[in-house]
Amino acid sequence: MDRSTRHRQSEAPRIPLRPELVEFMDVKSLCQYQCCSKACGKDVREANAWSLLAGVQAPRSVKEALESDALSRVRSQTLRRLLADALAEPSQPLRPSQFRDFTFFVRIADGGRMIWEGDLQMASNACIDLTLTNVTSHIKRSGACPKLIDFLAKMNTTSTQDEAALEGITITLIAIRDVDQAMVSIGKFPYYDHADGDGDPDQMFLFTCREALFAVPGFNFEPHLLLETRHDSDGDGELISLRLGVDINSIEAEYDRYVDHLDNSQIQYLLTYLA
């Protein structure tokens, strides 16, 4: 077998130019393709590629433009009639999800290290008040946060002791609607300050979120958590509950940003909207 025969047999089969591919080319690419070889030039002629490309790139005729505009008007008329028909039917009022419709995922961490996480259900539908009684026993058994357990065993703590025990502790809260598993990331809450019950066995501590849960022009809806604790020097101190609140704060005021707060029914509407 001579060299020319071997060369012909080693050539890969050539793929001809398909007419349907011409519409994806431009003048420059088609010209480059035609100049590649005699075979490519023959493909361009046989496919009538230049005429096809001219047809694709030519501007729409006046007739085509008028037909397209008429079709758009017909579609618009059809849509507005459908909308009018829908408005003629009795509308269903928005019914907000109830607090009991949600499961709340809670994570408690200390300095970024998780010390407890789990799903909590609502004890009642009056407000978001999550019971933490079993959480304390878990933290005691695991030994995940000794400083917190020691803090619950102290009575009449000072603000310095409060800060030493709770500084670095964060609480993350996520609401999951049971019916469709829609989730609302309520926020991550670091410790802020003592809130109530100074010197009493039952106390409350405020945890605030640095990011707004929702915003409208001029105002932020900023969530906070109240952690209720029970202190007992005999070692029976425990975390009692978490309660969610939402404040309305002005973003334009330099001082005294607080404007109002959402009541529980308004929080239900907000969670329904966000989910």
mmCIF file of N, CA and C in Angstrom, residues 8 21 30 33 55 71 80 88 110 131 150 155 157 163 197 206 226 236 262:
data_model
loop_
_atom_site.group_PDB
_atom_site.id
_atom_site.type_symbol
_atom_site.label_atom_id
_atom_site.label_comp_id
_atom_site.label_asym_id
_atom_site.label_seq_id
_atom_site.Cartn_x
_atom_site.Cartn_y
_atom_site.Cartn_z
ATOM 1 N N ARG A 8 -5.111 8.649 2.592
ATOM 2 C CA ARG A 8 -6.553 8.773 2.378
ATOM 3 C C ARG A 8 -7.346 7.961 3.388
ATOM 4 N N LEU A 21 -27.660 25.127 11.053
ATOM 5 C CA LEU A 21 -26.637 25.735 11.894
ATOM 6 C C LEU A 21 -26.275 27.153 11.462
ATOM 7 N N LEU A 30 -18.963 32.717 9.072
ATOM 8 C CA LEU A 30 -19.283 32.007 7.835
ATOM 9 C C LEU A 30 -18.190 32.215 6.792
ATOM 10 N N TYR A 33 -15.297 30.039 7.711
ATOM 11 C CA TYR A 33 -15.584 28.640 7.415
ATOM 12 C C TYR A 33 -15.419 28.363 5.925
ATOM 13 N N GLY A 55 -31.340 35.948 5.414
ATOM 14 C CA GLY A 55 -32.721 35.879 5.866
ATOM 15 C C GLY A 55 -32.847 35.980 7.378
ATOM 16 N N LEU A 71 -50.671 40.392 17.809
ATOM 17 C CA LEU A 71 -50.696 39.212 18.677
ATOM 18 C C LEU A 71 -50.487 39.604 20.137
ATOM 19 N N ARG A 80 -56.200 40.207 30.675
ATOM 20 C CA ARG A 80 -56.986 41.103 31.528
ATOM 21 C C ARG A 80 -58.395 40.547 31.759
ATOM 22 N N ALA A 88 -63.902 38.473 39.986
ATOM 23 C CA ALA A 88 -65.350 38.382 40.151
ATOM 24 C C ALA A 88 -65.740 37.297 41.137
ATOM 25 N N ASP A 110 -21.559 28.248 72.321
ATOM 26 C CA ASP A 110 -20.687 29.057 73.179
ATOM 27 C C ASP A 110 -19.372 29.273 72.450
ATOM 28 N N THR A 131 -40.237 25.967 75.510
ATOM 29 C CA THR A 131 -39.796 25.407 76.783
ATOM 30 C C THR A 131 -38.419 24.763 76.637
ATOM 31 N N ASP A 150 -22.779 26.342 86.182
ATOM 32 C CA ASP A 150 -22.325 27.027 87.403
ATOM 33 C C ASP A 150 -23.080 28.338 87.606
ATOM 34 N N MET A 155 -26.939 32.650 93.018
ATOM 35 C CA MET A 155 -28.032 33.578 93.321
ATOM 36 C C MET A 155 -27.469 34.998 93.419
ATOM 37 N N THR A 157 -26.632 37.290 91.267
ATOM 38 C CA THR A 157 -25.450 37.559 90.442
ATOM 39 C C THR A 157 -25.389 39.035 90.058
ATOM 40 N N GLU A 163 -22.364 38.794 82.593
ATOM 41 C CA GLU A 163 -21.621 38.936 81.346
ATOM 42 C C GLU A 163 -20.558 37.862 81.208
ATOM 43 N N GLY A 197 -35.718 40.669 86.749
ATOM 44 C CA GLY A 197 -35.562 39.738 87.867
ATOM 45 C C GLY A 197 -34.226 39.815 88.563
ATOM 46 N N LEU A 206 -31.597 39.247 77.844
ATOM 47 C CA LEU A 206 -31.944 39.678 76.493
ATOM 48 C C LEU A 206 -30.854 39.272 75.505
ATOM 49 N N LEU A 226 -35.868 36.572 74.665
ATOM 50 C CA LEU A 226 -35.751 36.657 76.115
ATOM 51 C C LEU A 226 -35.534 35.245 76.652
ATOM 52 N N ASP A 236 -30.137 22.890 91.216
ATOM 53 C CA ASP A 236 -31.329 22.610 90.404
ATOM 54 C C ASP A 236 -31.684 23.777 89.477
ATOM 55 N N LEU A 262 -44.267 44.519 67.492
ATOM 56 C CA LEU A 262 -45.351 43.734 66.922
ATOM 57 C C LEU A 262 -46.015 42.911 68.016
#
